[in-house]
Amino acid sequence: MKQGLLIVVSGPAGSGKGTTLKHIFASPKHGKKYTFSVSATTRAPRPGEVDGVNYHFLSREEFEARIARGDLLEYTEYCGNYYGTLKKETEAVLERGQNLVLEVEVEGAMNVKRVYPEAVTIMLLPPSFAVQEARLRGRGTETEEKIQARLARTREELTQLEGYDYVVYNRDGKIGAVAEDIYAIVRAEALRVLRNKDAAAHYFAE
Ligand code: 5GP
């Protein structure tokens, strides 16, 4: 069976990563081809977030024990909390031929790319920094201090944009278009010769 794609999606706060991924997983046509890698984090759950679905919510002690045990493919500290990808969320899924989606920040994305050079990295962006700021204030779930921290982090993260394979823009009210861009990327990536090394052998075998 063909291996699934490892798709790494990053995007600053307010880029609509969560909404976009929800849209893809709910798609009757595409949803079943994708599995979400549930990360571990030490941050507190936001209203509506479910342990084991959105994240594995761990204490700092538990997280550090997992690091010590070598359970993490990558991890980082972001705005005062640990976030990391559990190895057990990745390997088996790809072998089943499923596309695995990791939603991680820039440092994590670059670390994944080092371990899996064939991973496809996508940066999701709001149309502009001004729109991002307006979205964060509109969300109303975070303090001004946290909003400022996330905006400052965005400036830093975008210096790494060149390390990504694709940039996709999330314009207001256009989630369907964002999902279509991602399907197009996945479709093209699956056709790359580097993922079809046995194409000639198959061609002559029939
Ligand atoms: P949030 O607190 O908004 O859910 O996530 C904060 C940031 O952490 C986001 O940029 C998100 O992509 C990133 N993140 C979530 N899970 C992981 C992970 O497993 N590893 C890394 N490196 N970053 C993650």
PDB file of C-alpha atoms and ligand atoms in Angstrom:
ATOM      1  CA  MET A   1       0.000   0.000   0.000  1.00  0.00           C
ATOM      2  CA  LYS A   2       1.137   3.531  -0.730  1.00  0.00           C
ATOM      3  CA  GLN A   3       2.346   5.506   2.293  1.00  0.00           C
ATOM      4  CA  GLY A   4       0.214   8.458   3.291  1.00  0.00           C
ATOM      5  CA  LEU A   5       1.562  11.996   3.138  1.00  0.00           C
ATOM      6  CA  LEU A   6       2.857  13.690   6.228  1.00  0.00           C
ATOM      7  CA  ILE A   7       1.373  17.162   6.025  1.00  0.00           C
ATOM      8  CA  VAL A   8       2.612  19.826   8.386  1.00  0.00           C
ATOM      9  CA  VAL A   9       0.388  22.873   8.742  1.00  0.00           C
ATOM     10  CA  SER A  10       1.599  25.974  10.538  1.00  0.00           C
ATOM     11  CA  GLY A  11      -0.016  29.337  10.824  1.00  0.00           C
ATOM     12  CA  PRO A  12       0.018  32.245  13.222  1.00  0.00           C
ATOM     13  CA  ALA A  13      -2.755  32.643  15.792  1.00  0.00           C
ATOM     14  CA  GLY A  14      -5.839  33.822  13.917  1.00  0.00           C
ATOM     15  CA  SER A  15      -4.874  32.167  10.621  1.00  0.00           C
ATOM     16  CA  GLY A  16      -7.802  29.772  10.938  1.00  0.00           C
ATOM     17  CA  LYS A  17      -5.832  26.508  11.193  1.00  0.00           C
ATOM     18  CA  GLY A  18      -8.374  24.902  13.491  1.00  0.00           C
ATOM     19  CA  THR A  19     -11.374  25.919  11.376  1.00  0.00           C
ATOM     20  CA  THR A  20      -9.665  24.828   8.168  1.00  0.00           C
ATOM     21  CA  LEU A  21      -8.709  21.424   9.517  1.00  0.00           C
ATOM     22  CA  LYS A  22     -12.210  20.896  10.942  1.00  0.00           C
ATOM     23  CA  HIS A  23     -13.616  21.681   7.506  1.00  0.00           C
ATOM     24  CA  ILE A  24     -11.318  19.123   5.855  1.00  0.00           C
ATOM     25  CA  PHE A  25     -12.045  16.369   8.390  1.00  0.00           C
ATOM     26  CA  ALA A  26     -15.793  16.966   8.010  1.00  0.00           C
ATOM     27  CA  SER A  27     -15.664  16.799   4.201  1.00  0.00           C
ATOM     28  CA  PRO A  28     -17.687  13.807   2.932  1.00  0.00           C
ATOM     29  CA  LYS A  29     -15.367  13.506  -0.063  1.00  0.00           C
ATOM     30  CA  HIS A  30     -11.962  14.093   1.525  1.00  0.00           C
ATOM     31  CA  GLY A  31     -12.323  13.760   5.309  1.00  0.00           C
ATOM     32  CA  LYS A  32     -11.683  10.040   5.545  1.00  0.00           C
ATOM     33  CA  LYS A  33      -8.299  10.330   3.831  1.00  0.00           C
ATOM     34  CA  TYR A  34      -6.902  12.467   6.651  1.00  0.00           C
ATOM     35  CA  THR A  35      -5.974  11.765  10.262  1.00  0.00           C
ATOM     36  CA  PHE A  36      -5.121  14.471  12.780  1.00  0.00           C
ATOM     37  CA  SER A  37      -2.045  13.986  14.932  1.00  0.00           C
ATOM     38  CA  VAL A  38      -3.180  14.877  18.460  1.00  0.00           C
ATOM     39  CA  SER A  39      -0.321  16.774  20.093  1.00  0.00           C
ATOM     40  CA  ALA A  40       0.548  16.881  23.756  1.00  0.00           C
ATOM     41  CA  THR A  41       0.550  20.244  25.520  1.00  0.00           C
ATOM     42  CA  THR A  42       0.841  21.744  28.988  1.00  0.00           C
ATOM     43  CA  ARG A  43      -1.458  24.681  28.204  1.00  0.00           C
ATOM     44  CA  ALA A  44      -4.925  24.724  29.760  1.00  0.00           C
ATOM     45  CA  PRO A  45      -7.842  23.562  27.583  1.00  0.00           C
ATOM     46  CA  ARG A  46      -9.870  26.355  25.942  1.00  0.00           C
ATOM     47  CA  PRO A  47     -13.651  26.203  26.265  1.00  0.00           C
ATOM     48  CA  GLY A  48     -14.941  23.349  24.117  1.00  0.00           C
ATOM     49  CA  GLU A  49     -11.585  21.593  23.784  1.00  0.00           C
ATOM     50  CA  VAL A  50     -11.595  17.892  24.629  1.00  0.00           C
ATOM     51  CA  ASP A  51      -8.683  15.918  26.057  1.00  0.00           C
ATOM     52  CA  GLY A  52      -7.476  13.317  23.558  1.00  0.00           C
ATOM     53  CA  VAL A  53      -9.300  15.038  20.674  1.00  0.00           C
ATOM     54  CA  ASN A  54      -7.806  18.520  20.393  1.00  0.00           C
ATOM     55  CA  TYR A  55      -4.724  17.813  22.496  1.00  0.00           C
ATOM     56  CA  HIS A  56      -3.477  15.426  25.132  1.00  0.00           C
ATOM     57  CA  PHE A  57      -3.469  17.879  28.037  1.00  0.00           C
ATOM     58  CA  LEU A  58      -0.551  17.067  30.358  1.00  0.00           C
ATOM     59  CA  SER A  59       1.023  18.628  33.441  1.00  0.00           C
ATOM     60  CA  ARG A  60       4.596  19.923  33.087  1.00  0.00           C
ATOM     61  CA  GLU A  61       5.835  16.937  35.100  1.00  0.00           C
ATOM     62  CA  GLU A  62       4.044  14.462  32.803  1.00  0.00           C
ATOM     63  CA  PHE A  63       5.327  16.242  29.702  1.00  0.00           C
ATOM     64  CA  GLU A  64       8.912  16.235  30.965  1.00  0.00           C
ATOM     65  CA  ALA A  65       8.611  12.519  31.790  1.00  0.00           C
ATOM     66  CA  ARG A  66       7.496  11.879  28.177  1.00  0.00           C
ATOM     67  CA  ILE A  67      10.503  13.835  26.878  1.00  0.00           C
ATOM     68  CA  ALA A  68      12.808  11.753  29.099  1.00  0.00           C
ATOM     69  CA  ARG A  69      11.228   8.526  27.812  1.00  0.00           C
ATOM     70  CA  GLY A  70      11.805   9.555  24.186  1.00  0.00           C
ATOM     71  CA  ASP A  71       8.071   9.535  23.374  1.00  0.00           C
ATOM     72  CA  LEU A  72       8.172  12.758  21.341  1.00  0.00           C
ATOM     73  CA  LEU A  73       9.012  13.160  17.668  1.00  0.00           C
ATOM     74  CA  GLU A  74       9.539  16.870  18.302  1.00  0.00           C
ATOM     75  CA  TYR A  75       8.580  19.387  20.956  1.00  0.00           C
ATOM     76  CA  THR A  76       8.967  23.047  21.693  1.00  0.00           C
ATOM     77  CA  GLU A  77       8.150  25.675  24.271  1.00  0.00           C
ATOM     78  CA  TYR A  78       5.716  28.209  22.870  1.00  0.00           C
ATOM     79  CA  CYS A  79       4.435  31.226  24.846  1.00  0.00           C
ATOM     80  CA  GLY A  80       5.298  29.538  28.160  1.00  0.00           C
ATOM     81  CA  ASN A  81       3.913  26.053  27.462  1.00  0.00           C
ATOM     82  CA  TYR A  82       5.248  22.816  26.059  1.00  0.00           C
ATOM     83  CA  TYR A  83       3.788  21.455  22.811  1.00  0.00           C
ATOM     84  CA  GLY A  84       4.923  18.266  21.125  1.00  0.00           C
ATOM     85  CA  THR A  85       4.147  15.511  18.628  1.00  0.00           C
ATOM     86  CA  LEU A  86       3.909  12.010  20.066  1.00  0.00           C
ATOM     87  CA  LYS A  87       5.717   9.359  18.018  1.00  0.00           C
ATOM     88  CA  LYS A  88       2.832   6.962  18.508  1.00  0.00           C
ATOM     89  CA  GLU A  89       0.528   9.392  16.654  1.00  0.00           C
ATOM     90  CA  THR A  90       2.570   9.222  13.459  1.00  0.00           C
ATOM     91  CA  GLU A  91       4.140   5.996  12.177  1.00  0.00           C
ATOM     92  CA  ALA A  92       1.187   3.577  12.182  1.00  0.00           C
ATOM     93  CA  VAL A  93      -1.097   6.125  10.497  1.00  0.00           C
ATOM     94  CA  LEU A  94       1.248   6.729   7.546  1.00  0.00           C
ATOM     95  CA  GLU A  95       1.706   3.007   7.028  1.00  0.00           C
ATOM     96  CA  ARG A  96      -2.093   2.632   6.742  1.00  0.00           C
ATOM     97  CA  GLY A  97      -1.912   4.961   3.724  1.00  0.00           C
ATOM     98  CA  GLN A  98      -3.656   7.798   5.560  1.00  0.00           C
ATOM     99  CA  ASN A  99      -2.544  11.408   5.176  1.00  0.00           C
ATOM    100  CA  LEU A 100      -1.417  12.578   8.587  1.00  0.00           C
ATOM    101  CA  VAL A 101      -1.871  16.234   9.488  1.00  0.00           C
ATOM    102  CA  LEU A 102       0.407  17.806  12.076  1.00  0.00           C
ATOM    103  CA  GLU A 103      -0.542  21.271  13.232  1.00  0.00           C
ATOM    104  CA  VAL A 104       2.655  22.689  14.700  1.00  0.00           C
ATOM    105  CA  GLU A 105       4.474  26.002  14.977  1.00  0.00           C
ATOM    106  CA  VAL A 106       7.502  26.889  12.873  1.00  0.00           C
ATOM    107  CA  GLU A 107      10.257  25.360  14.973  1.00  0.00           C
ATOM    108  CA  GLY A 108       8.322  22.068  15.189  1.00  0.00           C
ATOM    109  CA  ALA A 109       7.678  22.110  11.437  1.00  0.00           C
ATOM    110  CA  MET A 110      11.376  22.513  10.669  1.00  0.00           C
ATOM    111  CA  ASN A 111      12.237  19.721  13.137  1.00  0.00           C
ATOM    112  CA  VAL A 112       9.693  17.380  11.524  1.00  0.00           C
ATOM    113  CA  LYS A 113      11.159  18.194   8.116  1.00  0.00           C
ATOM    114  CA  ARG A 114      14.592  17.160   9.390  1.00  0.00           C
ATOM    115  CA  VAL A 115      13.265  13.767  10.580  1.00  0.00           C
ATOM    116  CA  TYR A 116      10.928  13.287   7.568  1.00  0.00           C
ATOM    117  CA  PRO A 117      12.398  15.239   4.607  1.00  0.00           C
ATOM    118  CA  GLU A 118       9.485  14.022   2.454  1.00  0.00           C
ATOM    119  CA  ALA A 119       6.952  15.845   4.687  1.00  0.00           C
ATOM    120  CA  VAL A 120       4.899  18.548   2.958  1.00  0.00           C
ATOM    121  CA  THR A 121       4.963  21.835   4.861  1.00  0.00           C
ATOM    122  CA  ILE A 122       2.232  24.428   4.469  1.00  0.00           C
ATOM    123  CA  MET A 123       2.097  27.895   6.014  1.00  0.00           C
ATOM    124  CA  LEU A 124      -1.451  29.177   6.402  1.00  0.00           C
ATOM    125  CA  LEU A 125      -1.713  32.957   6.628  1.00  0.00           C
ATOM    126  CA  PRO A 126      -4.457  35.501   7.152  1.00  0.00           C
ATOM    127  CA  PRO A 127      -4.582  37.975   4.233  1.00  0.00           C
ATOM    128  CA  SER A 128      -2.476  40.461   6.248  1.00  0.00           C
ATOM    129  CA  PHE A 129      -1.009  41.220   9.681  1.00  0.00           C
ATOM    130  CA  ALA A 130      -3.752  43.846  10.242  1.00  0.00           C
ATOM    131  CA  VAL A 131      -6.462  41.255   9.589  1.00  0.00           C
ATOM    132  CA  GLN A 132      -4.704  38.813  11.933  1.00  0.00           C
ATOM    133  CA  GLU A 133      -4.700  41.380  14.738  1.00  0.00           C
ATOM    134  CA  ALA A 134      -8.380  42.156  14.205  1.00  0.00           C
ATOM    135  CA  ARG A 135      -9.240  38.451  14.276  1.00  0.00           C
ATOM    136  CA  LEU A 136      -7.366  37.883  17.545  1.00  0.00           C
ATOM    137  CA  ARG A 137      -9.181  40.756  19.262  1.00  0.00           C
ATOM    138  CA  GLY A 138     -12.497  39.604  17.838  1.00  0.00           C
ATOM    139  CA  ARG A 139     -11.973  36.106  19.247  1.00  0.00           C
ATOM    140  CA  GLY A 140     -12.009  37.565  22.777  1.00  0.00           C
ATOM    141  CA  THR A 141     -10.551  34.418  24.375  1.00  0.00           C
ATOM    142  CA  GLU A 142      -7.164  35.854  25.270  1.00  0.00           C
ATOM    143  CA  THR A 143      -5.773  38.674  27.383  1.00  0.00           C
ATOM    144  CA  GLU A 144      -4.132  41.693  25.713  1.00  0.00           C
ATOM    145  CA  GLU A 145      -0.757  40.446  26.946  1.00  0.00           C
ATOM    146  CA  LYS A 146      -1.256  37.076  25.254  1.00  0.00           C
ATOM    147  CA  ILE A 147      -2.427  38.741  22.038  1.00  0.00           C
ATOM    148  CA  GLN A 148       0.711  40.895  22.016  1.00  0.00           C
ATOM    149  CA  ALA A 149       2.888  37.825  22.632  1.00  0.00           C
ATOM    150  CA  ARG A 150       1.283  35.978  19.709  1.00  0.00           C
ATOM    151  CA  LEU A 151       1.644  38.969  17.375  1.00  0.00           C
ATOM    152  CA  ALA A 152       5.310  39.347  18.297  1.00  0.00           C
ATOM    153  CA  ARG A 153       5.798  35.627  17.727  1.00  0.00           C
ATOM    154  CA  THR A 154       4.234  35.956  14.248  1.00  0.00           C
ATOM    155  CA  ARG A 155       6.866  38.504  13.188  1.00  0.00           C
ATOM    156  CA  GLU A 156       9.562  36.092  14.322  1.00  0.00           C
ATOM    157  CA  GLU A 157       7.972  33.043  12.702  1.00  0.00           C
ATOM    158  CA  LEU A 158       7.538  34.641   9.305  1.00  0.00           C
ATOM    159  CA  THR A 159      11.283  35.077   9.027  1.00  0.00           C
ATOM    160  CA  GLN A 160      11.281  31.268   8.536  1.00  0.00           C
ATOM    161  CA  LEU A 161       8.724  31.242   5.719  1.00  0.00           C
ATOM    162  CA  GLU A 162      11.311  30.222   3.137  1.00  0.00           C
ATOM    163  CA  GLY A 163      11.731  26.888   4.892  1.00  0.00           C
ATOM    164  CA  TYR A 164       8.150  25.950   3.890  1.00  0.00           C
ATOM    165  CA  ASP A 165       6.985  24.281   0.700  1.00  0.00           C
ATOM    166  CA  TYR A 166       3.670  26.162   0.301  1.00  0.00           C
ATOM    167  CA  VAL A 167       1.875  29.291   1.498  1.00  0.00           C
ATOM    168  CA  VAL A 168      -1.940  29.343   1.554  1.00  0.00           C
ATOM    169  CA  TYR A 169      -4.024  32.438   2.373  1.00  0.00           C
ATOM    170  CA  ASN A 170      -7.154  32.275   4.464  1.00  0.00           C
ATOM    171  CA  ARG A 171      -9.387  35.154   3.363  1.00  0.00           C
ATOM    172  CA  ASP A 172     -12.437  35.975   5.489  1.00  0.00           C
ATOM    173  CA  GLY A 173     -15.298  33.585   4.851  1.00  0.00           C
ATOM    174  CA  LYS A 174     -13.329  31.524   2.327  1.00  0.00           C
ATOM    175  CA  ILE A 175     -12.634  28.304   4.238  1.00  0.00           C
ATOM    176  CA  GLY A 176     -13.827  26.243   1.271  1.00  0.00           C
ATOM    177  CA  ALA A 177     -11.168  27.881  -0.916  1.00  0.00           C
ATOM    178  CA  VAL A 178      -8.456  27.198   1.680  1.00  0.00           C
ATOM    179  CA  ALA A 179      -9.446  23.522   1.792  1.00  0.00           C
ATOM    180  CA  GLU A 180      -9.402  23.366  -2.035  1.00  0.00           C
ATOM    181  CA  ASP A 181      -5.863  24.785  -2.069  1.00  0.00           C
ATOM    182  CA  ILE A 182      -4.784  22.099   0.385  1.00  0.00           C
ATOM    183  CA  TYR A 183      -6.452  19.310  -1.664  1.00  0.00           C
ATOM    184  CA  ALA A 184      -4.642  20.622  -4.748  1.00  0.00           C
ATOM    185  CA  ILE A 185      -1.298  20.508  -2.939  1.00  0.00           C
ATOM    186  CA  VAL A 186      -1.955  16.963  -1.702  1.00  0.00           C
ATOM    187  CA  ARG A 187      -3.044  15.813  -5.143  1.00  0.00           C
ATOM    188  CA  ALA A 188       0.050  17.206  -6.831  1.00  0.00           C
ATOM    189  CA  GLU A 189       2.395  15.953  -4.123  1.00  0.00           C
ATOM    190  CA  ALA A 190       1.018  12.405  -4.450  1.00  0.00           C
ATOM    191  CA  LEU A 191       1.930  12.503  -8.164  1.00  0.00           C
ATOM    192  CA  ARG A 192       5.548  13.526  -7.635  1.00  0.00           C
ATOM    193  CA  VAL A 193       8.049  11.105  -9.105  1.00  0.00           C
ATOM    194  CA  LEU A 194       9.887  10.905  -5.790  1.00  0.00           C
ATOM    195  CA  ARG A 195       6.744   9.321  -4.292  1.00  0.00           C
ATOM    196  CA  ASN A 196       6.273   7.014  -7.312  1.00  0.00           C
ATOM    197  CA  LYS A 197       9.715   5.516  -7.705  1.00  0.00           C
ATOM    198  CA  ASP A 198       8.267   2.191  -8.903  1.00  0.00           C
ATOM    199  CA  ALA A 199       6.157   3.834 -11.648  1.00  0.00           C
ATOM    200  CA  ALA A 200       8.346   2.527 -14.509  1.00  0.00           C
ATOM    201  CA  ALA A 201       8.392  -1.003 -13.085  1.00  0.00           C
ATOM    202  CA  HIS A 202       4.577  -0.969 -12.833  1.00  0.00           C
ATOM    203  CA  TYR A 203       4.301   0.463 -16.325  1.00  0.00           C
ATOM    204  CA  PHE A 204       6.192  -2.387 -17.941  1.00  0.00           C
ATOM    205  CA  ALA A 205       4.688  -5.075 -15.711  1.00  0.00           C
ATOM    206  CA  GLU A 206       1.211  -4.782 -17.265  1.00  0.00           C
TER     207      GLU A 206
HETATM  208  P1  5GP B   1      -2.579  26.816  20.525  1.00  0.00           P
HETATM  209  O1  5GP B   1      -2.242  27.100  21.958  1.00  0.00           O
HETATM  210  O2  5GP B   1      -3.113  28.035  19.836  1.00  0.00           O
HETATM  211  O3  5GP B   1      -3.451  25.614  20.354  1.00  0.00           O
HETATM  212  O4  5GP B   1      -1.215  26.449  19.799  1.00  0.00           O
HETATM  213  C1  5GP B   1      -0.110  27.300  19.885  1.00  0.00           C
HETATM  214  C2  5GP B   1       0.909  26.927  18.840  1.00  0.00           C
HETATM  215  O5  5GP B   1       1.457  25.637  19.120  1.00  0.00           O
HETATM  216  C3  5GP B   1       0.338  26.843  17.448  1.00  0.00           C
HETATM  217  O6  5GP B   1       1.210  27.553  16.581  1.00  0.00           O
HETATM  218  C4  5GP B   1       0.325  25.382  17.150  1.00  0.00           C
HETATM  219  O7  5GP B   1       0.514  25.140  15.757  1.00  0.00           O
HETATM  220  C5  5GP B   1       1.534  24.910  17.940  1.00  0.00           C
HETATM  221  N1  5GP B   1       1.511  23.473  18.234  1.00  0.00           N
HETATM  222  C6  5GP B   1       0.450  22.674  18.504  1.00  0.00           C
HETATM  223  N2  5GP B   1       0.835  21.412  18.674  1.00  0.00           N
HETATM  224  C7  5GP B   1       2.183  21.385  18.492  1.00  0.00           C
HETATM  225  C8  5GP B   1       3.171  20.338  18.519  1.00  0.00           C
HETATM  226  O8  5GP B   1       2.904  19.167  18.724  1.00  0.00           O
HETATM  227  N3  5GP B   1       4.459  20.706  18.281  1.00  0.00           N
HETATM  228  C9  5GP B   1       4.816  21.981  18.033  1.00  0.00           C
HETATM  229  N4  5GP B   1       6.095  22.222  17.789  1.00  0.00           N
HETATM  230  N5  5GP B   1       3.913  22.988  17.990  1.00  0.00           N
HETATM  231  C10 5GP B   1       2.615  22.693  18.212  1.00  0.00           C
END
